[in-house]
PDB file of C-alpha atoms in Angstrom:
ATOM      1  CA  UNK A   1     -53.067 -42.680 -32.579  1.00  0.00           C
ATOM      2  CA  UNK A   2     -52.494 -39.270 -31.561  1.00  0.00           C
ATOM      3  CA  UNK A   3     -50.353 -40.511 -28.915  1.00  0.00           C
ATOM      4  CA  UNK A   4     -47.971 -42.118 -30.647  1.00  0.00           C
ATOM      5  CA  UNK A   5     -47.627 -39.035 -33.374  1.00  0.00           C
ATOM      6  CA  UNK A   6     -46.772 -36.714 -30.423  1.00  0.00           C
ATOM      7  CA  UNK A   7     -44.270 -39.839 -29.076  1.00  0.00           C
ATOM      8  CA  UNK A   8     -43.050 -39.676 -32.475  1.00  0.00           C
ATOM      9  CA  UNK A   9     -42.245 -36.058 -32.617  1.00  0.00           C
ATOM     10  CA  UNK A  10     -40.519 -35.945 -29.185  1.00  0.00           C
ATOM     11  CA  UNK A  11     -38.259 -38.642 -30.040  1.00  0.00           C
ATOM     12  CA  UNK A  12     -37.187 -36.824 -33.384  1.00  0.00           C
ATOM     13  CA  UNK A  13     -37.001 -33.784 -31.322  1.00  0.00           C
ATOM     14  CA  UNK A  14     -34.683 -35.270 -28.293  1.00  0.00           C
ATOM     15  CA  UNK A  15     -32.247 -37.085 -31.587  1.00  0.00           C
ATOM     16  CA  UNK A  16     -32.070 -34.129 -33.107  1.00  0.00           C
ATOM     17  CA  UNK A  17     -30.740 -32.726 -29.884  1.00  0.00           C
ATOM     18  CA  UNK A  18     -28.145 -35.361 -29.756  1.00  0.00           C
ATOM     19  CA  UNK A  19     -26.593 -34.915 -33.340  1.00  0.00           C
ATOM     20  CA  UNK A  20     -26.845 -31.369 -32.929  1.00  0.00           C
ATOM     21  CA  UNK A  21     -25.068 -31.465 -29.722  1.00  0.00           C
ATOM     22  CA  UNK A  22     -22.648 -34.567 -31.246  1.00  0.00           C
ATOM     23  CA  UNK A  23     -21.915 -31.804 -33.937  1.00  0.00           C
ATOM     24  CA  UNK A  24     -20.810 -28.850 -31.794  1.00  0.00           C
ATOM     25  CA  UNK A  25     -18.502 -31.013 -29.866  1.00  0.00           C
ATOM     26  CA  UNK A  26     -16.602 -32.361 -32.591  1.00  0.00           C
ATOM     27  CA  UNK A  27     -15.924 -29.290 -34.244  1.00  0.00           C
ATOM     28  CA  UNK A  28     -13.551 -27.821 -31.201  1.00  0.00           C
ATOM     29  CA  UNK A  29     -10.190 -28.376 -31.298  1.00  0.00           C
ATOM     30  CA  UNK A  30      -7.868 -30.505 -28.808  1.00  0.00           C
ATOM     31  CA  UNK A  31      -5.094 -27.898 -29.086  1.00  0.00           C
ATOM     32  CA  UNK A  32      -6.054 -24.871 -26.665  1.00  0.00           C
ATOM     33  CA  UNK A  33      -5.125 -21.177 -28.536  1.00  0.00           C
ATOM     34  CA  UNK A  34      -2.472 -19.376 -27.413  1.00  0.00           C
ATOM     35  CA  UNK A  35      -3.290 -16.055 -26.408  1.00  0.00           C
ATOM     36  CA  UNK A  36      -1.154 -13.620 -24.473  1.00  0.00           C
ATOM     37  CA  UNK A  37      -1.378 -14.865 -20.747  1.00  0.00           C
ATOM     38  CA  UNK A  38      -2.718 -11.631 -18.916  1.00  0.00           C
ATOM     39  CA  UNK A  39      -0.752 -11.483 -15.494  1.00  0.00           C
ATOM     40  CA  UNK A  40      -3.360 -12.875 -13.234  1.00  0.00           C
ATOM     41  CA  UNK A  41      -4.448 -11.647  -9.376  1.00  0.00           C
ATOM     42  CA  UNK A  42      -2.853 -12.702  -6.645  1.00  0.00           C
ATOM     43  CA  UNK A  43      -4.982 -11.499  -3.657  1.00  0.00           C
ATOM     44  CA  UNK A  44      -1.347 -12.485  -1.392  1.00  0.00           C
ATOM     45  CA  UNK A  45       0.840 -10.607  -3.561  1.00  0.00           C
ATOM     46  CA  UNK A  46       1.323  -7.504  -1.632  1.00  0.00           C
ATOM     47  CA  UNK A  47       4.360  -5.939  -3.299  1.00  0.00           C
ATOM     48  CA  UNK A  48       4.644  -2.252  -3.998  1.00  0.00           C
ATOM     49  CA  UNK A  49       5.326  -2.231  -7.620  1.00  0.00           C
ATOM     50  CA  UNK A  50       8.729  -1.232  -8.872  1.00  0.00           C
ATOM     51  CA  UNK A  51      11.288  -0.946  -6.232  1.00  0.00           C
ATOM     52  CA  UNK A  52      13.229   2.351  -5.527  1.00  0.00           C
ATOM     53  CA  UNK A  53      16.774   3.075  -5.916  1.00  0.00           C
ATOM     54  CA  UNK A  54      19.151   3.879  -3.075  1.00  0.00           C
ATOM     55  CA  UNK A  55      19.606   7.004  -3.965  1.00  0.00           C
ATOM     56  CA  UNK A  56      16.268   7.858  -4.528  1.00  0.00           C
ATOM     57  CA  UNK A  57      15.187   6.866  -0.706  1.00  0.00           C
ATOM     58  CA  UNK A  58      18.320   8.675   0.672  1.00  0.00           C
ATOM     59  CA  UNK A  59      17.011  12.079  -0.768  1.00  0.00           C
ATOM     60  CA  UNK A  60      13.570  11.329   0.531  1.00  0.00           C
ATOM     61  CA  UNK A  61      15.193  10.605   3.657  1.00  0.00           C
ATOM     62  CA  UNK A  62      16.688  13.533   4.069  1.00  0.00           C
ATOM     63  CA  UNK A  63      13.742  16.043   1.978  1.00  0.00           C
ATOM     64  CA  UNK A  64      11.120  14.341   4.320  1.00  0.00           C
ATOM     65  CA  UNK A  65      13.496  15.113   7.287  1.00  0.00           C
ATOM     66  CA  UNK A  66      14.229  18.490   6.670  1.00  0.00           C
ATOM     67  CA  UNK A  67       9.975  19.157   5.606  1.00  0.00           C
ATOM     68  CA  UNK A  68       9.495  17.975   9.502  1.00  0.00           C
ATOM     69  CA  UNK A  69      12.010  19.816  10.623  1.00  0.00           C
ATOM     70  CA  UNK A  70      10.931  23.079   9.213  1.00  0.00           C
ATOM     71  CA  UNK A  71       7.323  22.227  10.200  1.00  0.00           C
ATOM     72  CA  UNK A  72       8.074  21.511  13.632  1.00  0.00           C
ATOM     73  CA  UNK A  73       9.891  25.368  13.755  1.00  0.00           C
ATOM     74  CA  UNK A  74       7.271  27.053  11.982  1.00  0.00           C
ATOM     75  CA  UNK A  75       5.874  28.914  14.977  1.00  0.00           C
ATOM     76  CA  UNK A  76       9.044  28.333  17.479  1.00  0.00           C
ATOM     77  CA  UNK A  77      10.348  31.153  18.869  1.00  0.00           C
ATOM     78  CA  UNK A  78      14.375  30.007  19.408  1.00  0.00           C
ATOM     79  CA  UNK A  79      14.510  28.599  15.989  1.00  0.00           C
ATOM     80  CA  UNK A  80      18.172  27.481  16.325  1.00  0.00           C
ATOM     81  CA  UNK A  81      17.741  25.719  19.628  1.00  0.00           C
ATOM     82  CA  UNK A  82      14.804  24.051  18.305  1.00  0.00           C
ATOM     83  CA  UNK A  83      15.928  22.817  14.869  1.00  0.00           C
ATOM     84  CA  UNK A  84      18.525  20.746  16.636  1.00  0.00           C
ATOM     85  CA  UNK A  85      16.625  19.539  19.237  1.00  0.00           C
ATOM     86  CA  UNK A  86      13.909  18.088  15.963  1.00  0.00           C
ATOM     87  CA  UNK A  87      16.422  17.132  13.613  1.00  0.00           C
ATOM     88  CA  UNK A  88      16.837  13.599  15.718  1.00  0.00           C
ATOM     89  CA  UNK A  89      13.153  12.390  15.743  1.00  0.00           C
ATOM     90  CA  UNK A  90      12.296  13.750  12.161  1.00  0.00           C
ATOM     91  CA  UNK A  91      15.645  11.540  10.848  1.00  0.00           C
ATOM     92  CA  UNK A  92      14.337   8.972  12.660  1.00  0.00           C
ATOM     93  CA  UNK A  93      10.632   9.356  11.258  1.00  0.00           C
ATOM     94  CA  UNK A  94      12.110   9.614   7.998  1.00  0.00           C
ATOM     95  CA  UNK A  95      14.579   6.793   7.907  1.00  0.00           C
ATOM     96  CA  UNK A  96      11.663   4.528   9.309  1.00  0.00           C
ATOM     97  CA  UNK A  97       9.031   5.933   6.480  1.00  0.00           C
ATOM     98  CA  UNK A  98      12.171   4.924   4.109  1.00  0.00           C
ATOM     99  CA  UNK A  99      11.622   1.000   4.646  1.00  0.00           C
ATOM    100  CA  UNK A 100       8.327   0.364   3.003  1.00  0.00           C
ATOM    101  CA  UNK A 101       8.756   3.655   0.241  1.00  0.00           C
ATOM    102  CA  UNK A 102       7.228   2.795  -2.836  1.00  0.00           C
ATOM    103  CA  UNK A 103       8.508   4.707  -6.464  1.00  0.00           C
ATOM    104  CA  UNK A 104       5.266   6.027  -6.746  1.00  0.00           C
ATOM    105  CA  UNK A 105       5.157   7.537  -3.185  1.00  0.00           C
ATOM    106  CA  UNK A 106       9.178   8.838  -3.926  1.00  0.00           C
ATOM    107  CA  UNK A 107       8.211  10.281  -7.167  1.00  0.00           C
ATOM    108  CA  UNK A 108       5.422  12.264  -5.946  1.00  0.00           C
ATOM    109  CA  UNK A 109       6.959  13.642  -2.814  1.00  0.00           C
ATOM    110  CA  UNK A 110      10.500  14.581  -4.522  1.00  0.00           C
ATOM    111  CA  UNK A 111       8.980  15.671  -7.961  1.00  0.00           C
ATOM    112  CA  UNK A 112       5.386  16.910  -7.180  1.00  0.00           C
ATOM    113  CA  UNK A 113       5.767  17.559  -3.788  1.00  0.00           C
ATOM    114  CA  UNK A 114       2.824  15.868  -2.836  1.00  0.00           C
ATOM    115  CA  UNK A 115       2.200  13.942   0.561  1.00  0.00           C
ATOM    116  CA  UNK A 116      -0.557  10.821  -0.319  1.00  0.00           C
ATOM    117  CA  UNK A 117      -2.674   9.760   1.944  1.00  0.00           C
ATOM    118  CA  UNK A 118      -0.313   6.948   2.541  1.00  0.00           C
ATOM    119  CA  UNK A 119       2.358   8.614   3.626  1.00  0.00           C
ATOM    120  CA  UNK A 120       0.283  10.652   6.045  1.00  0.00           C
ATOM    121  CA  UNK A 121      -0.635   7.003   7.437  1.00  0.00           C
ATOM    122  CA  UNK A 122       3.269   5.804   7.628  1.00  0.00           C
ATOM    123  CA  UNK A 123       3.997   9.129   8.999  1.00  0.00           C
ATOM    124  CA  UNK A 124       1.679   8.648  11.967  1.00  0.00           C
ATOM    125  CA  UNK A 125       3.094   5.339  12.379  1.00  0.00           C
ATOM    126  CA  UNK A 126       6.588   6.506  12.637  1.00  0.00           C
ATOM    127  CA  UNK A 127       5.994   8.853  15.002  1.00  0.00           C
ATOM    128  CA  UNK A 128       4.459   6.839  17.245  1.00  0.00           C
ATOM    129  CA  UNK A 129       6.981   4.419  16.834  1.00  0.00           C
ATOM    130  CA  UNK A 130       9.933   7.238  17.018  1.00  0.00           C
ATOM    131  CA  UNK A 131       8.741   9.073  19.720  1.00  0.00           C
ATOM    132  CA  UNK A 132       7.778   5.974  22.162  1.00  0.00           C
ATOM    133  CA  UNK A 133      11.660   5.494  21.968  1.00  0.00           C
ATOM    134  CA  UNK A 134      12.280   7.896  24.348  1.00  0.00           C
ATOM    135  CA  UNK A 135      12.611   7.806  27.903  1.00  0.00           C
ATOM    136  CA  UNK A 136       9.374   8.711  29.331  1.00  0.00           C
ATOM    137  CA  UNK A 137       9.611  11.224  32.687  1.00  0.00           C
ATOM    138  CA  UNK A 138       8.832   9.026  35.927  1.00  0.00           C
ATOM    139  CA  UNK A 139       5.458  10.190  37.221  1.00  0.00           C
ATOM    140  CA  UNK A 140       5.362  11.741  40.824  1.00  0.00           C
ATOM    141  CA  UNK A 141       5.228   9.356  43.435  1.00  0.00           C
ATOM    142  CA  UNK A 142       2.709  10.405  46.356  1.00  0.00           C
ATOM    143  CA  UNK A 143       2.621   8.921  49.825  1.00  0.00           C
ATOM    144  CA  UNK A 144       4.980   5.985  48.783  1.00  0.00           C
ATOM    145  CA  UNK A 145       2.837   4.642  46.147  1.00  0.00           C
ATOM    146  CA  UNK A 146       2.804   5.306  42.053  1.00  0.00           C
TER     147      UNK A 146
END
């Protein structure tokens, strides 16, 4: 007899777990709410944010090339000779930093005069790039072979 009581019980137990469950599903609604659709991550989406103005990337063109320039002269000792023999590569460093130039980047160089980190990186890259342009000497050639 005590068998079937406790057979009793979890079969009361287990429909009681059905209506409840019967319940809570009934109760939702077919229409979904509408919230406000957060924009959602893209992990591809590799833009920059808001884009910069032409005018704003010719002045950093030409801030960023004079900076280099000046830097570059610091501790020359024919300052005229050697500002015009920079200008060429640090127009051509900036001009190339000037293709991926975000507004945040432009703001804090021409505003804050800051250099991120990020534009220490694309300034690397540009020089590399800038300076493998020239025309490398020709290395000495001894007993007929290089």
């Amino acid at each position: 007899m005590k068998k079937t009581n406790l057979t009793i019980k979890m079969f009361v137990a287990l429909a009681a777990v059905f209506v409840f469950a019967g319940a809570l599903s009934g109760c939702s609604e077919d229409k979904p709410k509408v919230v406000a659709k957060k924009a959602e991550h893209n992990p591809f989406d590799h833009s920059h944010g808001a884009d910069v103005t032409d005018l704003v990337k010719h002045k950093f063109e030409h801030d960023f090339a004079e900076q280099c320039v000046e830097r570059e002269i610091k501790n020359s000792v024919n300052k005229t000779e050697d500002r015009k023999r920079y200008a060429k590569p640090c127009l051509c460093i900036a001009t190339y930093m000037m293709k991926d130039l975000t507004a945040v980047e432009a703001e804090k160089f021409l505003q804050e005069h800051k250099d991120t980190q990020s534009l220490r990186i694309r300034f690397e890259n540009a020089a590399y790039h800038c300076l493998q342009q020239k025309s490398q000497p020709k290395s000495p050639q001894l007993f007929g072979k290089r």
